[in-house]
Short mmCIF file of C-alpha atoms and ligand atoms in Angstrom, two decimals:
data_model
loop_
_atom_site.label_atom_id
_atom_site.label_comp_id
_atom_site.label_asym_id
_atom_site.label_seq_id
_atom_site.Cartn_x
_atom_site.Cartn_y
_atom_site.Cartn_z
CA MET A 1 -0.14 0.43 -0.02
CA THR A 2 1.36 3.46 -0.81
CA LYS A 3 2.01 5.87 2.07
CA ALA A 4 -1.05 8.43 0.43
CA LEU A 5 -3.69 5.63 1.37
CA ARG A 6 -1.82 4.46 4.64
CA GLU A 7 -2.00 7.86 6.01
CA ALA A 8 -5.45 9.34 4.77
CA PRO A 9 -7.36 10.51 7.49
CA LEU A 10 -10.30 8.13 8.53
CA ARG A 11 -12.87 10.95 8.83
CA PRO A 12 -16.40 9.79 10.18
CA ALA A 13 -18.17 7.20 7.56
CA SER A 14 -21.33 9.59 7.65
CA SER A 15 -18.64 12.52 5.52
CA GLU A 16 -17.13 10.08 3.55
CA THR A 17 -19.77 7.38 1.31
CA LEU A 18 -21.98 8.64 -1.41
CA ASP A 19 -25.52 8.41 0.66
CA PRO A 20 -27.06 11.82 1.40
CA ASP A 21 -26.68 13.82 4.37
CA ASN A 22 -30.79 14.26 4.59
CA TRP A 23 -32.79 11.32 3.00
CA ASP A 24 -35.71 13.18 3.41
CA ASP A 25 -34.32 15.65 0.71
CA MET A 26 -33.59 12.88 -0.94
CA ARG A 27 -37.03 11.41 -1.22
CA ALA A 28 -38.30 14.34 -2.26
CA GLN A 29 -36.48 15.06 -5.25
CA GLY A 30 -36.93 11.40 -6.17
CA HIS A 31 -40.76 11.58 -5.95
CA ARG A 32 -40.43 14.86 -8.19
CA MET A 33 -38.53 12.83 -10.71
CA LEU A 34 -40.95 9.94 -10.43
CA ASP A 35 -43.47 12.28 -11.35
CA ASP A 36 -42.17 14.06 -13.71
CA MET A 37 -40.95 10.49 -15.55
CA ILE A 38 -44.74 9.47 -15.17
CA ASP A 39 -45.99 13.01 -16.63
CA TYR A 40 -43.23 12.56 -19.79
CA ILE A 41 -44.40 9.11 -20.79
CA ALA A 42 -48.33 10.11 -19.85
CA ASN A 43 -48.21 13.38 -22.07
CA ILE A 44 -45.66 12.32 -24.93
CA ARG A 45 -48.18 13.18 -27.45
CA ASP A 46 -47.76 16.82 -26.50
CA ARG A 47 -44.54 16.48 -27.71
CA PRO A 48 -42.57 16.32 -30.94
CA VAL A 49 -41.22 12.84 -32.02
CA TRP A 50 -37.65 14.06 -32.22
CA SER A 51 -36.07 17.73 -32.16
CA PRO A 52 -32.42 18.24 -33.68
CA ILE A 53 -29.95 19.15 -31.08
CA PRO A 54 -29.38 22.98 -30.85
CA ASP A 55 -25.48 23.38 -30.67
CA ALA A 56 -25.66 25.58 -27.45
CA VAL A 57 -27.30 21.82 -26.21
CA ARG A 58 -24.58 19.49 -27.97
CA ALA A 59 -21.74 21.99 -26.55
CA ARG A 60 -23.05 21.65 -22.93
CA LEU A 61 -22.66 18.11 -23.23
CA ARG A 62 -19.04 18.53 -23.89
CA ALA A 63 -18.41 20.16 -20.48
CA GLY A 64 -14.78 18.71 -18.48
CA LEU A 65 -14.76 16.30 -15.92
CA PRO A 66 -16.97 17.40 -13.43
CA ARG A 67 -14.60 17.12 -9.69
CA GLN A 68 -16.31 19.21 -7.60
CA PRO A 69 -20.11 17.79 -6.20
CA CYS A 70 -23.11 19.59 -7.97
CA ASP A 71 -26.56 19.87 -5.94
CA LEU A 72 -28.76 16.55 -7.10
CA GLY A 73 -31.76 18.88 -8.07
CA GLU A 74 -29.43 20.84 -10.18
CA VAL A 75 -27.61 18.07 -12.17
CA TYR A 76 -31.61 16.96 -12.28
CA ARG A 77 -32.48 20.34 -13.54
CA GLU A 78 -29.66 19.99 -16.66
CA PHE A 79 -31.34 16.64 -17.40
CA ALA A 80 -34.92 17.86 -17.57
CA ASP A 81 -33.91 20.58 -19.96
CA PHE A 82 -31.06 19.38 -21.95
CA VAL A 83 -31.59 15.87 -22.47
CA VAL A 84 -35.12 15.04 -22.10
CA PRO A 85 -36.19 17.39 -24.90
CA TYR A 86 -33.56 15.70 -27.25
CA ALA A 87 -33.89 11.97 -26.79
CA THR A 88 -34.34 9.21 -29.92
CA GLY A 89 -38.33 9.92 -29.21
CA ASN A 90 -39.36 6.11 -29.68
CA VAL A 91 -41.26 6.60 -26.72
CA HIS A 92 -43.76 8.97 -28.91
CA PRO A 93 -46.42 6.83 -31.05
CA GLY A 94 -44.94 8.72 -33.67
CA PHE A 95 -41.46 7.17 -34.09
CA MET A 96 -42.01 4.45 -36.74
CA GLY A 97 -37.94 4.53 -37.65
CA TRP A 98 -35.88 1.57 -37.87
CA VAL A 99 -37.58 -1.47 -35.40
CA HIS A 100 -37.78 0.63 -32.01
CA GLY A 101 -39.74 -0.59 -29.29
CA GLY A 102 -41.74 2.03 -27.29
CA GLY A 103 -41.52 0.79 -23.51
CA THR A 104 -43.26 1.12 -21.13
CA ALA A 105 -43.56 2.94 -17.56
CA VAL A 106 -44.20 -0.53 -15.62
CA GLY A 107 -40.74 -1.10 -17.49
CA MET A 108 -39.40 2.20 -16.04
CA LEU A 109 -40.21 1.50 -12.62
CA ALA A 110 -38.96 -1.87 -12.93
CA GLU A 111 -35.15 -0.44 -14.01
CA MET A 112 -35.36 1.65 -10.98
CA LEU A 113 -36.19 -0.98 -8.60
CA ALA A 114 -33.20 -2.85 -9.83
CA ALA A 115 -30.53 -0.08 -9.98
CA GLY A 116 -31.93 -0.11 -6.38
CA LEU A 117 -30.78 -3.57 -6.01
CA ASN A 118 -28.10 -3.02 -7.85
CA ALA A 119 -27.67 -6.82 -8.30
CA ASN A 120 -24.78 -8.33 -9.91
CA LEU A 121 -26.38 -11.24 -12.32
CA GLY A 122 -23.15 -12.61 -13.74
CA GLY A 123 -23.11 -15.58 -10.56
CA ARG A 124 -24.00 -16.53 -7.08
CA ASP A 125 -27.09 -17.56 -5.57
CA HIS A 126 -29.49 -14.69 -5.15
CA VAL A 127 -32.92 -14.44 -6.39
CA PRO A 128 -32.64 -12.09 -8.87
CA ILE A 129 -30.93 -14.73 -10.85
CA GLU A 130 -33.74 -17.12 -10.42
CA VAL A 131 -35.73 -14.35 -11.86
CA GLU A 132 -33.85 -14.37 -14.94
CA ARG A 133 -34.40 -18.21 -15.11
CA GLN A 134 -38.05 -17.67 -14.73
CA ILE A 135 -37.60 -15.83 -17.88
CA VAL A 136 -35.19 -18.29 -19.68
CA GLU A 137 -38.43 -20.79 -18.53
CA TRP A 138 -40.98 -18.93 -20.06
CA THR A 139 -39.40 -18.17 -23.05
CA ARG A 140 -38.58 -21.67 -23.53
CA GLN A 141 -42.22 -22.33 -22.73
CA MET A 142 -43.38 -19.60 -25.56
CA PHE A 143 -41.40 -21.39 -28.24
CA GLY A 144 -41.96 -24.66 -27.48
CA PHE A 145 -38.08 -25.53 -26.62
CA PRO A 146 -37.20 -29.08 -24.45
CA SER A 147 -36.13 -28.20 -20.85
CA GLU A 148 -32.67 -28.84 -21.43
CA ALA A 149 -32.71 -25.43 -22.81
CA SER A 150 -31.12 -22.43 -21.62
CA GLY A 151 -31.16 -18.83 -22.02
CA ILE A 152 -29.20 -15.62 -21.01
CA PHE A 153 -29.82 -11.71 -21.54
CA VAL A 154 -27.99 -9.81 -23.68
CA THR A 155 -27.46 -6.37 -24.57
CA GLY A 156 -29.28 -6.59 -28.35
CA THR A 157 -30.13 -9.72 -30.95
CA SER A 158 -26.34 -8.45 -32.30
CA MET A 159 -25.12 -9.71 -29.53
CA ALA A 160 -27.41 -12.93 -28.82
CA ASN A 161 -26.34 -13.65 -33.10
CA LEU A 162 -22.69 -13.86 -32.18
CA MET A 163 -22.76 -15.78 -29.37
CA ALA A 164 -25.14 -17.99 -31.45
CA VAL A 165 -22.36 -18.36 -34.08
CA LEU A 166 -19.67 -19.14 -31.19
CA VAL A 167 -22.10 -21.60 -30.06
CA ALA A 168 -22.48 -23.03 -33.34
CA ARG A 169 -18.34 -23.14 -33.81
CA THR A 170 -17.98 -24.90 -30.77
CA ASP A 171 -20.47 -27.39 -31.68
CA ALA A 172 -19.00 -28.03 -34.92
CA LEU A 173 -15.31 -27.83 -33.50
CA GLY A 174 -15.29 -29.48 -30.21
CA ARG A 175 -14.40 -27.77 -27.50
CA SER A 176 -10.41 -27.84 -27.98
CA VAL A 177 -11.51 -24.61 -30.52
CA ARG A 178 -11.45 -22.68 -27.59
CA GLN A 179 -7.63 -23.50 -27.17
CA ARG A 180 -6.68 -23.74 -30.68
CA GLY A 181 -8.99 -21.28 -32.24
CA ILE A 182 -10.43 -22.47 -35.83
CA GLY A 183 -7.26 -23.24 -37.29
CA ASP A 184 -7.50 -25.10 -40.39
CA ASP A 185 -11.06 -26.87 -39.96
CA GLY A 186 -12.56 -24.07 -38.83
CA ALA A 187 -10.78 -22.38 -42.11
CA ARG A 188 -13.44 -25.07 -43.86
CA LEU A 189 -16.63 -23.81 -42.09
CA THR A 190 -19.45 -21.81 -43.88
CA ALA A 191 -22.68 -20.29 -42.57
CA TYR A 192 -25.69 -19.85 -44.51
CA THR A 193 -28.22 -17.07 -44.49
CA SER A 194 -30.24 -14.86 -47.21
CA THR A 195 -29.46 -11.59 -49.10
CA ALA A 196 -32.46 -10.19 -46.47
CA ALA A 197 -30.51 -10.80 -43.43
CA HIS A 198 -29.50 -8.61 -41.02
CA GLY A 199 -25.78 -6.95 -41.39
CA CYS A 200 -25.26 -7.98 -37.66
CA ILE A 201 -24.97 -11.63 -38.83
CA THR A 202 -21.96 -11.16 -40.89
CA SER A 203 -20.54 -8.99 -38.20
CA ALA A 204 -20.69 -12.25 -36.19
CA MET A 205 -18.67 -14.28 -38.71
CA ASP A 206 -16.18 -11.57 -38.98
CA ILE A 207 -15.99 -11.48 -35.33
CA ALA A 208 -16.27 -14.94 -34.66
CA GLY A 209 -12.60 -15.18 -36.76
CA PHE A 210 -14.27 -17.09 -39.95
CA GLY A 211 -13.96 -13.93 -42.14
CA SER A 212 -17.32 -12.81 -43.81
CA ASP A 213 -16.40 -14.43 -46.88
CA ALA A 214 -17.78 -17.86 -44.84
CA LEU A 215 -20.89 -16.69 -44.99
CA ARG A 216 -22.85 -17.50 -48.02
CA CYS A 217 -25.38 -14.74 -48.33
CA ILE A 218 -28.51 -16.45 -50.74
CA GLY A 219 -30.94 -15.24 -52.70
CA VAL A 220 -34.80 -14.25 -51.63
CA ASP A 221 -37.73 -14.33 -53.20
CA ARG A 222 -39.82 -11.43 -53.88
CA SER A 223 -41.26 -11.67 -50.87
CA HIS A 224 -37.46 -11.35 -49.25
CA ARG A 225 -37.75 -14.74 -48.09
CA ILE A 226 -34.75 -16.96 -48.25
CA ASP A 227 -34.52 -19.37 -51.45
CA VAL A 228 -34.48 -22.80 -49.99
CA ALA A 229 -33.29 -24.63 -53.34
CA ALA A 230 -30.45 -22.21 -53.74
CA LEU A 231 -29.65 -22.87 -50.38
CA ARG A 232 -29.33 -26.55 -50.64
CA GLU A 233 -27.65 -25.96 -54.13
CA GLN A 234 -25.34 -24.04 -52.16
CA ILE A 235 -24.34 -25.92 -49.28
CA ALA A 236 -23.99 -29.54 -51.72
CA GLN A 237 -21.27 -27.27 -53.76
CA ASP A 238 -19.44 -26.42 -50.86
CA ARG A 239 -19.38 -29.51 -49.70
CA SER A 240 -18.32 -30.66 -52.76
CA ALA A 241 -15.59 -28.38 -52.92
CA GLY A 242 -14.11 -29.98 -49.45
CA LEU A 243 -15.96 -27.51 -47.23
CA ASN A 244 -17.66 -27.95 -44.09
CA PRO A 245 -20.95 -26.31 -44.07
CA PHE A 246 -21.79 -25.66 -40.43
CA LEU A 247 -24.60 -23.13 -39.62
CA VAL A 248 -28.02 -21.59 -41.66
CA VAL A 249 -28.82 -18.61 -40.07
CA GLY A 250 -32.73 -18.05 -41.17
CA SER A 251 -34.73 -14.53 -40.42
CA ALA A 252 -38.19 -14.36 -38.33
CA GLY A 253 -38.69 -10.58 -39.64
CA THR A 254 -36.20 -9.22 -42.01
CA VAL A 255 -34.77 -5.89 -41.11
CA ASP A 256 -36.41 -4.17 -44.52
CA ILE A 257 -39.46 -5.89 -44.51
CA GLY A 258 -40.36 -7.91 -41.90
CA ALA A 259 -40.25 -11.14 -44.47
CA ILE A 260 -40.38 -14.62 -42.30
CA ASP A 261 -38.18 -17.24 -43.91
CA ASP A 262 -39.67 -20.79 -44.35
CA LEU A 263 -38.64 -21.94 -40.67
CA GLN A 264 -39.92 -25.81 -41.40
CA ALA A 265 -37.98 -25.76 -44.90
CA LEU A 266 -35.16 -24.84 -42.82
CA SER A 267 -35.33 -26.54 -39.84
CA ALA A 268 -35.75 -29.93 -41.63
CA LEU A 269 -32.84 -29.04 -44.31
CA CYS A 270 -30.48 -28.50 -41.43
CA ARG A 271 -31.60 -31.33 -39.80
CA GLU A 272 -30.72 -33.22 -42.93
CA GLN A 273 -27.53 -32.13 -43.42
CA ASP A 274 -26.85 -31.76 -40.00
CA ILE A 275 -26.21 -28.32 -39.83
CA TRP A 276 -26.64 -26.19 -36.82
CA PHE A 277 -30.14 -24.09 -37.44
CA HIS A 278 -29.89 -20.40 -35.90
CA VAL A 279 -32.81 -18.43 -36.17
CA ASP A 280 -32.16 -14.45 -36.42
CA GLY A 281 -35.65 -13.27 -34.38
CA ALA A 282 -34.79 -9.89 -33.69
CA PHE A 283 -38.45 -8.64 -33.44
CA GLY A 284 -40.36 -11.16 -34.99
CA ALA A 285 -40.02 -14.21 -32.82
CA LEU A 286 -41.99 -12.83 -30.15
CA GLY A 287 -44.93 -12.65 -32.87
CA ILE A 288 -45.39 -16.04 -31.57
CA LEU A 289 -47.29 -14.32 -28.64
CA SER A 290 -49.80 -12.89 -31.73
CA PRO A 291 -52.25 -16.05 -32.69
CA ALA A 292 -52.44 -14.51 -36.17
CA LEU A 293 -48.88 -14.97 -36.69
CA ALA A 294 -47.47 -17.80 -34.47
CA PRO A 295 -48.68 -20.19 -37.52
CA ARG A 296 -46.26 -18.38 -40.06
CA LEU A 297 -43.63 -18.70 -37.36
CA ALA A 298 -44.00 -22.59 -37.78
CA GLY A 299 -40.56 -24.20 -37.79
CA LEU A 300 -39.00 -21.59 -35.11
CA GLU A 301 -39.86 -24.59 -32.71
CA ASN A 302 -37.19 -27.25 -34.16
CA ALA A 303 -34.41 -24.41 -34.18
CA ASP A 304 -31.36 -24.92 -31.96
CA SER A 305 -31.24 -21.39 -31.49
CA ILE A 306 -33.29 -18.40 -31.78
CA ALA A 307 -32.28 -14.71 -30.56
CA LEU A 308 -34.64 -11.91 -29.97
CA ASP A 309 -35.18 -8.52 -28.22
CA PHE A 310 -37.57 -8.03 -25.89
CA HIS A 311 -37.01 -4.43 -26.09
CA LYS A 312 -38.99 -4.59 -28.96
CA TRP A 313 -42.48 -6.20 -29.94
CA GLY A 314 -42.14 -7.15 -26.07
CA GLN A 315 -41.94 -3.14 -25.31
CA VAL A 316 -39.45 -4.20 -22.39
CA PRO A 317 -37.43 -0.60 -22.13
CA TYR A 318 -34.05 -0.59 -23.78
CA ASP A 319 -31.75 -2.79 -23.53
CA ALA A 320 -33.15 -6.50 -23.48
CA GLY A 321 -31.73 -8.98 -25.89
CA PHE A 322 -31.72 -12.46 -25.75
CA LEU A 323 -30.59 -15.84 -26.81
CA LEU A 324 -32.26 -19.27 -26.16
CA VAL A 325 -30.50 -22.32 -27.01
CA ARG A 326 -31.56 -25.72 -27.39
CA ASP A 327 -29.20 -28.08 -26.14
CA GLY A 328 -28.00 -26.29 -22.35
CA ASP A 329 -24.96 -28.09 -22.37
CA ARG A 330 -24.01 -26.95 -25.76
CA HIS A 331 -24.68 -23.49 -24.80
CA ARG A 332 -22.14 -23.69 -21.56
CA ASP A 333 -19.01 -25.66 -23.80
CA ALA A 334 -18.83 -22.34 -25.53
CA PHE A 335 -18.80 -19.92 -22.80
CA ALA A 336 -18.08 -21.50 -19.11
CA ALA A 337 -14.24 -21.05 -18.07
CA PRO A 338 -12.97 -22.02 -14.39
CA ALA A 339 -11.08 -19.53 -12.52
CA ALA A 340 -9.88 -19.46 -8.83
CA TYR A 341 -11.91 -16.90 -8.08
CA LEU A 342 -15.38 -17.95 -9.44
CA ARG A 343 -15.18 -21.09 -7.64
CA ARG A 344 -18.90 -22.72 -6.82
CA GLU A 345 -19.86 -24.09 -3.86
CA SER A 346 -23.24 -26.32 -2.45
CA ARG A 347 -24.28 -23.66 -0.56
CA GLY A 348 -23.08 -20.24 0.74
CA LEU A 349 -23.11 -17.59 -1.50
CA ALA A 350 -21.52 -19.14 -4.34
CA ALA A 351 -23.65 -21.77 -4.42
CA GLY A 352 -26.34 -22.35 -7.52
CA SER A 353 -23.89 -23.05 -10.21
CA PRO A 354 -24.07 -23.05 -13.35
CA TRP A 355 -24.16 -19.03 -13.58
CA PRO A 356 -25.10 -16.97 -15.88
CA CYS A 357 -21.54 -16.14 -16.51
CA ASP A 358 -20.96 -19.84 -17.95
CA LEU A 359 -23.32 -19.18 -20.79
CA GLY A 360 -21.74 -16.04 -22.21
CA PRO A 361 -18.82 -13.49 -22.62
CA ASP A 362 -20.22 -11.23 -19.82
CA LEU A 363 -19.00 -11.70 -16.20
CA SER A 364 -20.56 -8.39 -14.98
CA ARG A 365 -24.14 -8.43 -15.85
CA GLY A 366 -26.85 -6.14 -14.38
CA PHE A 367 -30.59 -7.16 -14.00
CA LYS A 368 -32.50 -6.67 -17.24
CA ALA A 369 -34.19 -9.51 -16.44
CA LEU A 370 -36.41 -7.21 -13.83
CA LYS A 371 -37.92 -5.40 -16.12
CA THR A 372 -38.78 -8.14 -18.63
CA TRP A 373 -40.26 -9.92 -15.60
CA PHE A 374 -42.35 -7.01 -14.90
CA THR A 375 -43.58 -6.65 -18.04
CA LEU A 376 -44.52 -10.12 -19.22
CA LYS A 377 -46.29 -10.46 -15.30
CA THR A 378 -48.20 -7.24 -15.59
CA TYR A 379 -49.43 -7.52 -18.78
CA GLY A 380 -49.26 -11.17 -19.76
CA THR A 381 -48.64 -12.58 -23.15
CA GLU A 382 -52.26 -12.40 -24.28
CA LYS A 383 -51.91 -8.54 -24.34
CA LEU A 384 -48.64 -8.67 -25.54
CA GLY A 385 -49.41 -10.37 -28.64
CA ALA A 386 -52.48 -8.58 -28.74
CA VAL A 387 -50.65 -5.48 -29.13
CA ILE A 388 -48.31 -6.86 -31.84
CA THR A 389 -51.52 -8.29 -33.83
CA ARG A 390 -52.38 -4.18 -33.88
CA THR A 391 -49.39 -3.23 -34.93
CA CYS A 392 -49.73 -5.59 -37.67
CA ALA A 393 -52.80 -4.33 -38.25
CA LEU A 394 -52.02 -0.74 -38.18
CA ALA A 395 -49.09 -1.36 -40.95
CA GLY A 396 -52.10 -2.96 -42.94
CA TYR A 397 -54.15 0.56 -42.58
CA LEU A 398 -50.78 2.61 -43.59
CA GLU A 399 -50.43 -0.08 -46.46
CA ALA A 400 -54.29 0.67 -47.37
CA ARG A 401 -53.90 4.77 -47.49
CA ILE A 402 -50.52 4.56 -49.48
CA LEU A 403 -53.05 2.41 -52.27
CA ALA A 404 -55.48 4.89 -52.28
CA GLU A 405 -53.12 7.90 -52.94
CA PRO A 406 -51.82 8.16 -56.70
CA ARG A 407 -49.13 9.74 -55.68
CA LEU A 408 -47.59 7.23 -53.19
CA GLU A 409 -45.89 3.51 -54.11
CA LEU A 410 -46.07 1.01 -51.76
CA MET A 411 -42.08 -0.42 -52.48
CA ALA A 412 -42.50 -4.25 -51.01
CA PRO A 413 -45.07 -6.62 -49.85
CA VAL A 414 -46.38 -5.65 -46.10
CA GLN A 415 -45.94 -8.72 -44.38
CA LEU A 416 -45.71 -8.04 -40.40
CA ASN A 417 -45.15 -4.43 -39.08
CA ILE A 418 -43.16 -2.77 -41.59
CA VAL A 419 -44.23 -0.37 -44.49
CA CYS A 420 -41.60 0.37 -47.36
CA PHE A 421 -43.16 3.18 -49.87
CA ARG A 422 -42.01 6.26 -51.41
CA TYR A 423 -43.25 9.63 -53.06
CA ARG A 424 -43.58 9.32 -56.87
CA ALA A 425 -41.37 12.49 -58.10
CA ASP A 426 -38.59 12.91 -60.44
CA ASN A 427 -35.33 12.04 -58.85
CA ALA A 428 -37.42 10.18 -56.60
CA ASN A 429 -34.51 8.78 -54.57
CA LYS A 430 -33.04 12.54 -53.35
CA VAL A 431 -36.56 13.64 -53.17
CA ASN A 432 -37.61 11.02 -50.56
CA GLY A 433 -34.19 10.84 -48.72
CA ASP A 434 -35.23 14.93 -47.89
CA ILE A 435 -38.58 13.88 -47.11
CA VAL A 436 -38.08 11.42 -44.39
CA ILE A 437 -35.09 14.29 -43.25
CA ASP A 438 -38.13 17.18 -43.24
CA ILE A 439 -40.45 14.56 -41.32
CA GLN A 440 -38.06 13.93 -38.68
CA GLU A 441 -36.89 17.64 -38.26
CA SER A 442 -40.77 18.59 -38.21
CA GLY A 443 -41.51 16.88 -35.28
CA ILE A 444 -44.23 15.22 -36.77
CA ALA A 445 -43.00 11.64 -37.06
CA ALA A 446 -40.00 9.68 -37.21
CA PRO A 447 -39.43 7.03 -40.33
CA SER A 448 -36.56 5.89 -41.67
CA THR A 449 -35.02 4.62 -45.00
CA THR A 450 -33.80 1.92 -46.50
CA LEU A 451 -33.00 0.72 -50.22
CA LEU A 452 -34.93 -1.82 -51.72
CA GLY A 453 -32.92 -2.84 -54.93
CA GLY A 454 -30.91 0.13 -54.95
CA GLU A 455 -34.33 1.86 -54.92
CA PHE A 456 -34.82 4.60 -52.07
CA ALA A 457 -37.59 3.76 -49.43
CA ILE A 458 -39.23 5.33 -46.81
CA ARG A 459 -39.54 2.81 -43.95
CA ALA A 460 -42.22 2.58 -41.11
CA ALA A 461 -41.61 -0.03 -38.86
CA ILE A 462 -44.52 0.25 -36.77
CA VAL A 463 -43.61 -1.34 -33.10
CA ASN A 464 -44.75 1.16 -30.58
CA HIS A 465 -47.74 0.15 -28.96
CA ARG A 466 -48.90 3.72 -28.12
CA THR A 467 -48.80 4.44 -32.40
CA ASP A 468 -52.17 5.11 -33.57
CA THR A 469 -54.38 5.36 -37.24
CA CYS A 470 -53.68 9.15 -36.07
CA ASP A 471 -50.41 8.89 -36.28
CA ILE A 472 -50.35 6.93 -39.71
CA ASP A 473 -52.74 9.65 -40.99
CA ALA A 474 -50.21 12.15 -39.52
CA LEU A 475 -47.12 10.26 -41.78
CA ILE A 476 -49.02 10.40 -44.83
CA SER A 477 -50.26 14.09 -44.14
CA ALA A 478 -46.74 14.65 -43.64
CA VAL A 479 -45.06 12.72 -46.29
CA MET A 480 -47.37 14.28 -49.22
CA GLU A 481 -46.88 18.02 -48.16
CA PHE A 482 -42.64 17.69 -48.05
CA GLY A 483 -43.01 15.74 -51.15
CA ALA A 484 -44.92 18.50 -52.66
CA GLN A 485 -42.57 20.98 -51.73
CA ARG A 486 -40.00 19.10 -52.48
CA SER A 487 -40.82 17.85 -55.93
CA ARG A 488 -41.28 21.47 -57.16
CA PRO A 489 -38.87 22.71 -59.54
CA ASP A 490 -38.11 25.69 -57.50
CA ALA A 491 -37.91 23.56 -54.53
CA GLY A 492 -34.71 25.34 -52.40
CA LEU A 493 -32.52 22.84 -50.30
CA VAL A 494 -34.20 24.08 -47.10
CA LEU A 495 -37.62 24.52 -46.12
CA GLN A 496 -39.30 26.14 -43.29
CA VAL A 497 -39.94 24.00 -40.41
CA GLU A 498 -41.40 25.18 -37.44
CA PRO A 499 -38.88 24.34 -34.80
CA SER A 500 -40.79 22.59 -32.11
CA PRO A 501 -40.07 24.53 -28.87
CA PRO A 502 -38.69 22.06 -25.70
CA LEU A 503 -41.54 21.55 -22.98
CA ALA A 504 -40.91 22.16 -19.69
CA MET A 505 -40.70 19.30 -17.60
C1 LIG B 1 -33.51 -8.86 -38.02
C2 LIG B 1 -32.69 -8.09 -36.54
N1 LIG B 1 -31.91 -8.66 -36.30
C3 LIG B 1 -30.96 -8.13 -36.00
C4 LIG B 1 -30.92 -7.05 -35.66
C5 LIG B 1 -30.26 -6.14 -34.44
O1 LIG B 1 -30.47 -5.93 -33.13
P1 LIG B 1 -30.39 -5.16 -31.88
O2 LIG B 1 -30.55 -3.96 -32.23
O3 LIG B 1 -31.27 -5.22 -30.73
O4 LIG B 1 -28.49 -5.76 -31.51
C6 LIG B 1 -32.19 -6.15 -35.52
C7 LIG B 1 -32.70 -4.83 -35.55
O5 LIG B 1 -33.68 -4.24 -35.52
C8 LIG B 1 -33.04 -6.62 -36.70
O6 LIG B 1 -34.35 -6.17 -36.96
#
């Protein structure tokens, strides 16, 4: 120990801990924050969906390291004035960009409780881990997986897909791959997905050390479902070239248009070929809770592993990604690593093995399970399923509005909750790109964009349980209005959009 540490004065604990001097003040401040955030969610429609960040606000958030204490109330004021008005906007029913869930007040309260407990779910024997195990069990039941299945919360589906690649790798090459690396045998492994799959599958192959060239991206049909015959053909070709197909990744809800691969055909092919069958079900897998959608996910129950996000269609606040693996032993084989300082016991706090840290790369892990537990228990899966069904019905409503409007063009079949369309115009790619930014900056709605066959599309992913027909109508009106302005021959580069004033909390 250094002299400075040895000689540091031992002041009374009350002046050195981080607890407040006055708990009543803390309680009053906490109640204010809670009231404000409940008001924020309850009155979210009164706010713009999103507001561009003023330069002064950005500059404020680049201040130097705070070395001296500051009153909590003042810090909170800064949050209320400069953070809240410029958040992503996905709590708002007009948010339809990317595939973002809306969250709930229940999930927010559960987050607060989880932070209060400050539990570390990497391991040891405590009930927060039992709560996570409860979700694993419920998820196993949802997807009809066997009792030996295992599961774990992760940040999101990108991480869950990467972990699934690692589990499939260890299954294909044996546990020794973890000491020796993938070597020559690993260099012959090939994986398969569709051209419509999310880019994180390619990244997973890259990060796992196979390189993205070892991923074969198979073509899709008009509805963006993988061409299973072409997949079979590619697997045969690769085998005859001396390669070793080890993994097929199907999509249950593609990111661009929400296509669901023929999961039954893929699972049968994988079983026949002895290939690991993983499903990227980032948002679509939870469609299993909707009686209207569940039949379209047939085959999912046969997957070796499923990646999904409770923070998308499950409406759990960010982040709550999840990996479910059919065979828990294979899952542990890919990650469990003994260490003296993590020794397991049959009783005491170090009991309860296996621990979640045996199922993934994280040792320190927060209590993501609690907000999911509260969400599932408070609403029940039937209500959550009804929300999912409704977002698809709203996508159908948007589709109908587009088809009824000659200036709009539907760009892809609507299969789930995602609608891709554009405003008809000369120079359509540029005009539609501008329309989307104009709408975002107006605060009316927040669609995003994608490219379909090289053509620019406005993409509305309806995920938020608060979204209603009036939000769809507002999106259509905004597209029509900005589209008319943007496609006028004299359209300037800058449109006059009334900036929305930040609202006081
Ligand atoms: C089909 C699909 N896969 C993977 C991802 C990545 O998920 P996450 O953002 O939770 O990492 C997404 C995100 O929208 C997705 O739609």
